[in-house]
PDB file of C-alpha atoms in Angstrom:
ATOM      1  CA  PHE A   1     -10.819 -25.458  -4.213  1.00 42.00           C
ATOM      2  CA  TYR A   2     -11.304 -22.883  -1.506  1.00 44.00           C
ATOM      3  CA  GLY A   3     -11.687 -25.392   1.363  1.00 45.00           C
ATOM      4  CA  SER A   4     -13.743 -25.084   4.468  1.00 44.00           C
ATOM      5  CA  VAL A   5     -12.057 -21.956   5.838  1.00 41.00           C
ATOM      6  CA  THR A   6     -14.852 -19.733   4.349  1.00 44.00           C
ATOM      7  CA  LEU A   7     -17.759 -21.682   5.833  1.00 47.00           C
ATOM      8  CA  LEU A   8     -18.173 -19.287   8.728  1.00 50.00           C
ATOM      9  CA  ILE A   9     -18.236 -16.262   6.333  1.00 47.00           C
ATOM     10  CA  LEU A  10     -20.761 -17.818   4.095  1.00 47.00           C
ATOM     11  CA  SER A  11     -23.093 -18.624   7.027  1.00 46.00           C
ATOM     12  CA  GLN A  12     -22.980 -14.897   7.936  1.00 47.00           C
ATOM     13  CA  PHE A  13     -24.441 -13.970   4.557  1.00 46.00           C
ATOM     14  CA  ARG A  14     -26.836 -16.722   3.807  1.00 44.00           C
ATOM     15  CA  SER A  15     -29.564 -14.959   5.753  1.00 43.00           C
ATOM     16  CA  ASN A  16     -29.533 -12.140   3.114  1.00 46.00           C
ATOM     17  CA  PRO A  17     -28.289 -13.546  -0.208  1.00 46.00           C
ATOM     18  CA  ASP A  18     -30.161 -10.948  -2.258  1.00 50.00           C
ATOM     19  CA  VAL A  19     -27.690  -8.290  -1.110  1.00 43.00           C
ATOM     20  CA  PHE A  20     -24.852 -10.123  -2.766  1.00 42.00           C
ATOM     21  CA  GLU A  21     -26.783 -11.322  -5.885  1.00 47.00           C
ATOM     22  CA  SER A  22     -27.454  -7.583  -6.607  1.00 47.00           C
ATOM     23  CA  ARG A  23     -23.728  -7.023  -6.681  1.00 43.00           C
ATOM     24  CA  MET A  24     -22.979  -9.625  -9.365  1.00 44.00           C
ATOM     25  CA  GLU A  25     -24.243  -7.640 -12.305  1.00 43.00           C
ATOM     26  CA  LYS A  26     -21.821  -7.802 -15.213  1.00 38.00           C
ATOM     27  CA  ARG A  27     -19.397  -5.001 -15.630  1.00 37.00           C
ATOM     28  CA  SER A  28     -18.633  -3.691 -19.085  1.00 38.00           C
ATOM     29  CA  GLU A  29     -15.039  -4.066 -20.210  1.00 40.00           C
ATOM     30  CA  VAL A  30     -12.660  -1.095 -19.953  1.00 37.00           C
ATOM     31  CA  LYS A  31     -12.142   0.243 -23.455  1.00 36.00           C
ATOM     32  CA  LYS A  32      -8.571   0.719 -24.668  1.00 39.00           C
ATOM     33  CA  GLN A  33      -7.540   4.238 -25.419  1.00 39.00           C
ATOM     34  CA  PRO A  34      -6.754   4.810 -29.149  1.00 43.00           C
ATOM     35  CA  VAL A  35      -2.996   5.059 -29.721  1.00 40.00           C
ATOM     36  CA  GLY A  36      -2.658   8.039 -32.050  1.00 41.00           C
ATOM     37  CA  HIS A  37      -4.973   9.655 -34.516  1.00 46.00           C
ATOM     38  CA  SER A  38      -3.223   9.663 -37.854  1.00 50.00           C
ATOM     39  CA  LYS A  39      -1.666   7.304 -40.447  1.00 53.00           C
ATOM     40  CA  GLN A  40       1.616   9.247 -39.985  1.00 54.00           C
ATOM     41  CA  GLY A  41       1.533   8.528 -36.270  1.00 53.00           C
ATOM     42  CA  GLU A  42       0.853   4.868 -36.908  1.00 54.00           C
ATOM     43  CA  PHE A  43       3.763   4.661 -39.309  1.00 45.00           C
ATOM     44  CA  ILE A  44       6.132   6.213 -36.834  1.00 46.00           C
ATOM     45  CA  ARG A  45       5.044   3.782 -34.094  1.00 53.00           C
ATOM     46  CA  CYS A  46       5.512   0.810 -36.441  1.00 50.00           C
ATOM     47  CA  MET A  47       9.063   1.903 -37.112  1.00 44.00           C
ATOM     48  CA  GLU A  48       9.748   2.390 -33.463  1.00 46.00           C
ATOM     49  CA  GLU A  49       8.412  -1.072 -32.674  1.00 49.00           C
ATOM     50  CA  GLN A  50      10.709  -2.631 -35.364  1.00 44.00           C
ATOM     51  CA  ALA A  51      13.709  -0.789 -34.020  1.00 40.00           C
ATOM     52  CA  ARG A  52      13.195  -2.084 -30.428  1.00 47.00           C
ATOM     53  CA  PRO A  53      14.625  -5.350 -29.136  1.00 51.00           C
ATOM     54  CA  ILE A  54      11.914  -8.004 -28.915  1.00 59.00           C
ATOM     55  CA  PHE A  55      11.741  -8.437 -25.179  1.00 66.00           C
ATOM     56  CA  PHE A  56       8.261  -9.944 -25.103  1.00 65.00           C
ATOM     57  CA  ALA A  57       6.815 -13.099 -26.639  1.00 61.00           C
ATOM     58  CA  GLU A  58       3.459 -13.324 -24.916  1.00 54.00           C
ATOM     59  CA  GLY A  59       1.269 -16.274 -25.914  1.00 47.00           C
ATOM     60  CA  LEU A  60       4.032 -18.641 -26.995  1.00 39.00           C
ATOM     61  CA  GLY A  61       3.786 -22.123 -25.559  1.00 39.00           C
ATOM     62  CA  THR A  62       0.785 -21.296 -23.303  1.00 46.00           C
ATOM     63  CA  LYS A  63      -2.235 -23.501 -22.821  1.00 45.00           C
ATOM     64  CA  THR A  64      -5.661 -22.193 -21.920  1.00 47.00           C
ATOM     65  CA  SER A  65      -7.467 -23.946 -19.110  1.00 49.00           C
ATOM     66  CA  LYS A  66     -11.203 -23.993 -18.241  1.00 50.00           C
ATOM     67  CA  GLY A  67     -12.568 -20.419 -17.900  1.00 54.00           C
ATOM     68  CA  GLY A  68     -10.156 -18.944 -20.381  1.00 59.00           C
ATOM     69  CA  PHE A  69      -7.196 -18.596 -17.989  1.00 70.00           C
ATOM     70  CA  THR A  70      -3.651 -19.706 -19.058  1.00 73.00           C
ATOM     71  CA  LYS A  71      -2.545 -23.045 -17.630  1.00 69.00           C
ATOM     72  CA  ASP A  72       1.011 -23.283 -16.244  1.00 69.00           C
ATOM     73  CA  LYS A  73       1.800 -19.824 -17.420  1.00 82.00           C
ATOM     74  CA  THR A  74       5.592 -19.266 -17.251  1.00 90.00           C
ATOM     75  CA  LEU A  75       7.663 -16.099 -17.443  1.00 91.00           C
ATOM     76  CA  ASP A  76       9.382 -17.491 -20.547  1.00 88.00           C
ATOM     77  CA  SER A  77       5.966 -17.481 -22.368  1.00 89.00           C
ATOM     78  CA  ILE A  78       5.772 -13.701 -21.851  1.00 90.00           C
ATOM     79  CA  LEU A  79       9.296 -12.356 -21.598  1.00 89.00           C
ATOM     80  CA  ASN A  80      12.622 -13.027 -23.342  1.00 88.00           C
ATOM     81  CA  VAL A  81      14.308 -13.870 -20.073  1.00 89.00           C
ATOM     82  CA  GLU A  82      17.766 -14.400 -21.629  1.00 89.00           C
ATOM     83  CA  MET A  83      17.668 -11.063 -23.371  1.00 89.00           C
ATOM     84  CA  VAL A  84      16.860  -9.140 -20.167  1.00 90.00           C
ATOM     85  CA  LYS A  85      19.463 -10.824 -18.026  1.00 88.00           C
ATOM     86  CA  GLU A  86      21.946  -8.217 -19.137  1.00 91.00           C
ATOM     87  CA  LYS A  87      19.610  -5.459 -17.994  1.00 93.00           C
ATOM     88  CA  SER A  88      19.572  -3.907 -14.476  1.00 95.00           C
ATOM     89  CA  ALA A  89      16.618  -4.408 -12.194  1.00 96.00           C
ATOM     90  CA  GLU A  90      15.527  -0.804 -12.877  1.00 96.00           C
ATOM     91  CA  GLU A  91      15.745  -1.274 -16.662  1.00 95.00           C
ATOM     92  CA  ILE A  92      13.706  -4.479 -16.410  1.00 95.00           C
ATOM     93  CA  LYS A  93      11.109  -2.661 -14.353  1.00 95.00           C
ATOM     94  CA  GLN A  94      10.805   0.009 -16.893  1.00 94.00           C
ATOM     95  CA  ILE A  95      10.492  -2.463 -19.766  1.00 94.00           C
ATOM     96  CA  TRP A  96       7.820  -4.498 -17.828  1.00 95.00           C
ATOM     97  CA  ASN A  97       5.797  -1.377 -16.839  1.00 94.00           C
ATOM     98  CA  GLN A  98       5.961   0.215 -20.343  1.00 92.00           C
ATOM     99  CA  TYR A  99       4.814  -2.993 -22.012  1.00 91.00           C
ATOM    100  CA  PHE A 100       1.854  -3.683 -19.724  1.00 92.00           C
ATOM    101  CA  SER A 101       0.767  -0.032 -19.310  1.00 89.00           C
ATOM    102  CA  ALA A 102      -0.713  -0.368 -22.830  1.00 87.00           C
ATOM    103  CA  LYS A 103      -2.771  -3.430 -21.951  1.00 89.00           C
ATOM    104  CA  ASP A 104      -6.066  -3.868 -20.007  1.00 88.00           C
ATOM    105  CA  THR A 105      -4.536  -5.776 -17.142  1.00 91.00           C
ATOM    106  CA  VAL A 106      -2.808  -5.303 -13.754  1.00 93.00           C
ATOM    107  CA  TYR A 107       0.867  -5.648 -13.293  1.00 95.00           C
ATOM    108  CA  ALA A 108       3.681  -4.965 -10.833  1.00 96.00           C
ATOM    109  CA  VAL A 109       7.376  -5.313 -10.160  1.00 97.00           C
ATOM    110  CA  ILE A 110       7.688  -6.444  -6.493  1.00 97.00           C
ATOM    111  CA  PRO A 111      10.911  -6.026  -4.518  1.00 97.00           C
ATOM    112  CA  ALA A 112      12.342  -9.459  -3.595  1.00 97.00           C
ATOM    113  CA  ASP A 113      12.194  -8.822   0.232  1.00 96.00           C
ATOM    114  CA  LYS A 114       8.515  -7.811   0.036  1.00 97.00           C
ATOM    115  CA  PHE A 115       7.680 -10.895  -1.999  1.00 97.00           C
ATOM    116  CA  ASP A 116       9.648 -13.110   0.432  1.00 97.00           C
ATOM    117  CA  LEU A 117       7.481 -11.800   3.165  1.00 97.00           C
ATOM    118  CA  MET A 118       4.286 -12.309   1.215  1.00 97.00           C
ATOM    119  CA  TRP A 119       5.279 -15.776   0.140  1.00 97.00           C
ATOM    120  CA  LYS A 120       6.177 -16.970   3.663  1.00 97.00           C
ATOM    121  CA  ARG A 121       2.840 -15.724   4.907  1.00 97.00           C
ATOM    122  CA  ALA A 122       1.009 -17.253   1.956  1.00 97.00           C
ATOM    123  CA  GLN A 123       2.379 -20.631   2.977  1.00 96.00           C
ATOM    124  CA  LYS A 124       0.906 -20.299   6.438  1.00 97.00           C
ATOM    125  CA  CYS A 125      -2.289 -18.508   5.417  1.00 97.00           C
ATOM    126  CA  PRO A 126      -3.178 -19.426   1.864  1.00 97.00           C
ATOM    127  CA  SER A 127      -6.658 -17.779   1.747  1.00 96.00           C
ATOM    128  CA  PHE A 128      -8.253 -14.499   2.705  1.00 97.00           C
ATOM    129  CA  LEU A 129     -11.442 -12.484   2.233  1.00 95.00           C
ATOM    130  CA  TYR A 130     -11.135  -9.210   0.262  1.00 96.00           C
ATOM    131  CA  ALA A 131     -13.641  -6.391  -0.026  1.00 93.00           C
ATOM    132  CA  LEU A 132     -14.193  -4.758  -3.429  1.00 92.00           C
ATOM    133  CA  PRO A 133     -15.962  -1.310  -3.221  1.00 88.00           C
ATOM    134  CA  ARG A 134     -19.094  -1.024  -5.220  1.00 87.00           C
ATOM    135  CA  LYS A 135     -21.617   1.803  -5.591  1.00 84.00           C
ATOM    136  CA  GLU A 136     -24.020  -0.013  -3.238  1.00 82.00           C
ATOM    137  CA  GLY A 137     -21.407  -1.125  -0.711  1.00 87.00           C
ATOM    138  CA  TYR A 138     -18.929  -3.908  -0.966  1.00 91.00           C
ATOM    139  CA  GLU A 139     -18.607  -7.148  -2.855  1.00 92.00           C
ATOM    140  CA  PHE A 140     -16.547  -9.881  -1.155  1.00 94.00           C
ATOM    141  CA  PHE A 141     -13.970 -12.016  -2.931  1.00 96.00           C
ATOM    142  CA  VAL A 142     -12.128 -15.076  -1.699  1.00 94.00           C
ATOM    143  CA  GLY A 143      -8.471 -15.177  -2.614  1.00 96.00           C
ATOM    144  CA  GLN A 144      -6.704 -18.499  -2.563  1.00 95.00           C
ATOM    145  CA  TRP A 145      -2.989 -19.150  -3.303  1.00 97.00           C
ATOM    146  CA  SER A 146      -2.062 -22.075  -5.475  1.00 94.00           C
ATOM    147  CA  GLY A 147       1.741 -22.075  -5.806  1.00 94.00           C
ATOM    148  CA  THR A 148       2.739 -18.542  -6.925  1.00 95.00           C
ATOM    149  CA  GLU A 149      -0.653 -18.067  -8.475  1.00 96.00           C
ATOM    150  CA  LEU A 150      -3.354 -16.264  -6.600  1.00 97.00           C
ATOM    151  CA  HIS A 151      -6.925 -17.062  -7.592  1.00 96.00           C
ATOM    152  CA  PHE A 152      -9.941 -14.921  -6.795  1.00 96.00           C
ATOM    153  CA  THR A 153     -13.697 -15.606  -7.001  1.00 94.00           C
ATOM    154  CA  SER A 154     -16.580 -13.745  -5.564  1.00 93.00           C
ATOM    155  CA  LEU A 155     -18.004 -14.939  -2.325  1.00 91.00           C
ATOM    156  CA  ILE A 156     -21.447 -15.398  -3.890  1.00 90.00           C
ATOM    157  CA  ASN A 157     -19.828 -17.862  -6.288  1.00 89.00           C
ATOM    158  CA  VAL A 158     -18.350 -19.827  -3.411  1.00 89.00           C
ATOM    159  CA  GLN A 159     -21.728 -19.729  -1.682  1.00 87.00           C
ATOM    160  CA  THR A 160     -23.591 -21.071  -4.643  1.00 86.00           C
ATOM    161  CA  GLN A 161     -20.965 -23.357  -6.279  1.00 86.00           C
ATOM    162  CA  GLY A 162     -18.572 -24.329  -3.487  1.00 81.00           C
ATOM    163  CA  GLU A 163     -15.217 -25.778  -4.453  1.00 80.00           C
ATOM    164  CA  THR A 164     -16.164 -25.756  -8.212  1.00 82.00           C
ATOM    165  CA  ALA A 165     -16.498 -21.949  -8.219  1.00 85.00           C
ATOM    166  CA  PRO A 166     -14.506 -20.598 -11.242  1.00 88.00           C
ATOM    167  CA  SER A 167     -11.734 -18.093 -10.848  1.00 93.00           C
ATOM    168  CA  GLN A 168     -12.579 -14.583 -11.936  1.00 94.00           C
ATOM    169  CA  LEU A 169      -9.060 -13.156 -11.560  1.00 96.00           C
ATOM    170  CA  VAL A 170      -5.613 -14.867 -11.405  1.00 96.00           C
ATOM    171  CA  LEU A 171      -2.439 -12.996 -10.334  1.00 96.00           C
ATOM    172  CA  TYR A 172       0.710 -14.584 -11.672  1.00 96.00           C
ATOM    173  CA  HIS A 173       3.927 -14.068  -9.730  1.00 97.00           C
ATOM    174  CA  TYR A 174       7.315 -14.839 -11.349  1.00 96.00           C
ATOM    175  CA  PRO A 175      10.271 -15.219  -8.954  1.00 96.00           C
ATOM    176  CA  ASP A 176      12.672 -16.187 -11.849  1.00 95.00           C
ATOM    177  CA  LEU A 177      14.707 -13.054 -11.416  1.00 95.00           C
ATOM    178  CA  GLN A 178      14.355 -12.712  -7.648  1.00 96.00           C
ATOM    179  CA  LYS A 179      17.853 -13.908  -6.655  1.00 95.00           C
ATOM    180  CA  GLU A 180      19.761 -12.376  -9.516  1.00 94.00           C
ATOM    181  CA  LYS A 181      17.932  -9.044  -9.857  1.00 96.00           C
ATOM    182  CA  GLY A 182      16.121  -8.669  -6.652  1.00 97.00           C
ATOM    183  CA  ILE A 183      12.666  -8.378  -8.214  1.00 97.00           C
ATOM    184  CA  VAL A 184       9.517 -10.547  -8.765  1.00 97.00           C
ATOM    185  CA  LEU A 185       7.394  -9.736 -11.819  1.00 97.00           C
ATOM    186  CA  MET A 186       3.575  -9.913 -11.598  1.00 96.00           C
ATOM    187  CA  THR A 187       0.780  -9.791 -14.138  1.00 94.00           C
ATOM    188  CA  ALA A 188      -2.802 -11.057 -14.281  1.00 94.00           C
ATOM    189  CA  GLU A 189      -5.692 -12.467 -16.247  1.00 94.00           C
ATOM    190  CA  MET A 190      -9.321 -11.707 -15.446  1.00 93.00           C
ATOM    191  CA  ASP A 191     -12.798 -12.602 -16.565  1.00 92.00           C
ATOM    192  CA  SER A 192     -13.914  -9.272 -18.093  1.00 90.00           C
ATOM    193  CA  LYS A 193     -17.599 -10.313 -17.789  1.00 91.00           C
ATOM    194  CA  PHE A 194     -17.335  -9.660 -14.093  1.00 90.00           C
ATOM    195  CA  LEU A 195     -14.336  -7.546 -13.411  1.00 93.00           C
ATOM    196  CA  VAL A 196     -12.648  -4.458 -14.987  1.00 93.00           C
ATOM    197  CA  VAL A 197      -9.046  -3.374 -14.553  1.00 93.00           C
ATOM    198  CA  HIS A 198      -9.874  -1.079 -11.721  1.00 92.00           C
ATOM    199  CA  ASP A 199     -11.483  -3.987  -9.822  1.00 93.00           C
ATOM    200  CA  ALA A 200      -8.440  -6.224 -10.347  1.00 94.00           C
ATOM    201  CA  GLN A 201      -6.108  -3.396  -9.360  1.00 92.00           C
ATOM    202  CA  CYS A 202      -7.921  -2.929  -6.153  1.00 92.00           C
ATOM    203  CA  LEU A 203      -7.740  -6.628  -5.264  1.00 95.00           C
ATOM    204  CA  ALA A 204      -4.113  -6.837  -6.197  1.00 95.00           C
ATOM    205  CA  ASN A 205      -3.324  -3.821  -4.050  1.00 94.00           C
ATOM    206  CA  GLN A 206      -5.072  -5.445  -1.094  1.00 95.00           C
ATOM    207  CA  VAL A 207      -2.853  -8.524  -1.421  1.00 96.00           C
ATOM    208  CA  GLN A 208       0.174  -6.322  -0.606  1.00 94.00           C
ATOM    209  CA  LEU A 209      -1.757  -4.408   2.014  1.00 95.00           C
ATOM    210  CA  PHE A 210      -2.537  -7.604   3.944  1.00 97.00           C
ATOM    211  CA  TYR A 211       0.341  -9.979   3.205  1.00 97.00           C
ATOM    212  CA  ALA A 212       3.302  -7.413   3.023  1.00 96.00           C
ATOM    213  CA  THR A 213       2.356  -5.147   5.818  1.00 95.00           C
ATOM    214  CA  ASP A 214       4.510  -4.357   8.778  1.00 94.00           C
ATOM    215  CA  ARG A 215       1.420  -3.792  10.919  1.00 93.00           C
ATOM    216  CA  SER A 216       0.748  -6.832  13.078  1.00 94.00           C
ATOM    217  CA  GLU A 217      -2.868  -5.826  13.360  1.00 94.00           C
ATOM    218  CA  THR A 218      -3.408  -5.928   9.584  1.00 95.00           C
ATOM    219  CA  TYR A 219      -1.731  -9.222   9.016  1.00 97.00           C
ATOM    220  CA  GLY A 220      -3.497 -10.472  12.110  1.00 96.00           C
ATOM    221  CA  LEU A 221      -6.766 -10.425  10.071  1.00 96.00           C
ATOM    222  CA  VAL A 222      -5.253 -12.899   7.616  1.00 97.00           C
ATOM    223  CA  GLU A 223      -4.112 -15.157  10.504  1.00 97.00           C
ATOM    224  CA  THR A 224      -7.484 -15.009  12.111  1.00 97.00           C
ATOM    225  CA  PHE A 225      -9.291 -15.851   8.888  1.00 96.00           C
ATOM    226  CA  ASN A 226      -7.113 -18.924   8.351  1.00 97.00           C
ATOM    227  CA  HIS A 227      -6.646 -20.189  11.879  1.00 97.00           C
ATOM    228  CA  ARG A 228      -9.373 -18.796  14.138  1.00 96.00           C
ATOM    229  CA  SER A 229     -12.260 -18.360  11.678  1.00 91.00           C
ATOM    230  CA  SER A 230     -14.829 -18.178  14.516  1.00 93.00           C
ATOM    231  CA  GLU A 231     -13.226 -14.861  15.555  1.00 95.00           C
ATOM    232  CA  PHE A 232     -13.042 -13.292  12.122  1.00 94.00           C
ATOM    233  CA  LYS A 233     -15.048 -10.134  11.486  1.00 92.00           C
ATOM    234  CA  TYR A 234     -15.517  -9.183   7.888  1.00 88.00           C
ATOM    235  CA  MET A 235     -16.207  -5.587   8.794  1.00 92.00           C
ATOM    236  CA  SER A 236     -12.558  -5.394   9.862  1.00 93.00           C
ATOM    237  CA  VAL A 237     -11.471  -5.921   6.374  1.00 93.00           C
ATOM    238  CA  ILE A 238     -13.707  -3.035   5.175  1.00 91.00           C
ATOM    239  CA  ALA A 239     -12.249  -0.809   7.952  1.00 90.00           C
ATOM    240  CA  GLU A 240      -8.708  -1.632   6.971  1.00 91.00           C
ATOM    241  CA  LEU A 241      -9.362  -0.930   3.311  1.00 87.00           C
ATOM    242  CA  GLU A 242     -11.072   2.445   3.959  1.00 85.00           C
ATOM    243  CA  GLN A 243      -8.292   3.484   6.175  1.00 86.00           C
ATOM    244  CA  SER A 244      -5.599   2.600   3.537  1.00 83.00           C
ATOM    245  CA  GLY A 245      -7.095   4.554   0.626  1.00 77.00           C
ATOM    246  CA  LEU A 246      -5.444   2.207  -1.836  1.00 61.00           C
ATOM    247  CA  GLY A 247      -5.101   3.053  -5.545  1.00 37.00           C
ATOM    248  CA  LYS A 248      -6.162   6.735  -5.542  1.00 43.00           C
ATOM    249  CA  GLU A 249      -2.882   7.969  -6.974  1.00 38.00           C
ATOM    250  CA  LEU A 250      -2.172   5.069  -9.432  1.00 40.00           C
ATOM    251  CA  ARG A 251      -2.754   5.030 -13.184  1.00 42.00           C
ATOM    252  CA  PRO A 252      -5.027   2.140 -14.220  1.00 48.00           C
ATOM    253  CA  GLY A 253      -3.440  -1.266 -14.000  1.00 50.00           C
ATOM    254  CA  GLN A 254      -0.297  -0.432 -12.063  1.00 50.00           C
ATOM    255  CA  VAL A 255      -0.198  -2.025  -8.593  1.00 57.00           C
ATOM    256  CA  SER A 256       1.189  -0.084  -5.704  1.00 54.00           C
ATOM    257  CA  ASP A 257       4.651  -1.018  -4.534  1.00 54.00           C
ATOM    258  CA  LYS A 258       3.788   0.347  -1.100  1.00 49.00           C
ATOM    259  CA  SER A 259       2.390  -1.745   1.833  1.00 44.00           C
TER     260      SER A 259
END
């Protein structure tokens, strides 16, 4: 699934696999914050929910693939697209962000021009190596585009399982409203045995950092990884990530709209 482009990177770590094995300990799931603390508060919320238009219909018509991820997940299976067509881009953004802010996931509303840039680059460079900060250093993840879905799995998984390595995070991008509203909606599914929301958020932010950047040096790392793998230096990814300081100001789950 991830092809031969990572072979050089794998060979760099085979000499010390214990370092990466130690980074694969399971992470506990992020617990949801309780919504309210009284029956009266619960009653008020129920009334508010009934009064709101039903914009979302998540779970309808979706199929689960191997690993628990949704197969062929469409925007219609999440959002009542016809109902929001009368809304402005800003109103849709508020609806999307408000809905997913209460869920343990990552989400974003990406400007159309930014997604255009990301998409064009993804066609030329469909894979990249991302660095996820850990207490003991960094854990590396391979990201591979498949259509508008972006699949992540840890490098140690690729090293041990090759092309059969299962996805641990999938970012779903929906360009359905791109032309009419100038926005692309994004949400995700993750394997909570290995990743928590903050981990997924960090990886999603890095996608915009490397694929939507105006800095030729930053995107150059993606080009090098895909087309000149013998020249790729994984420490350059760490340096770029540390320089960016991504995610420090964001609430959990919300992906930065800055590159």
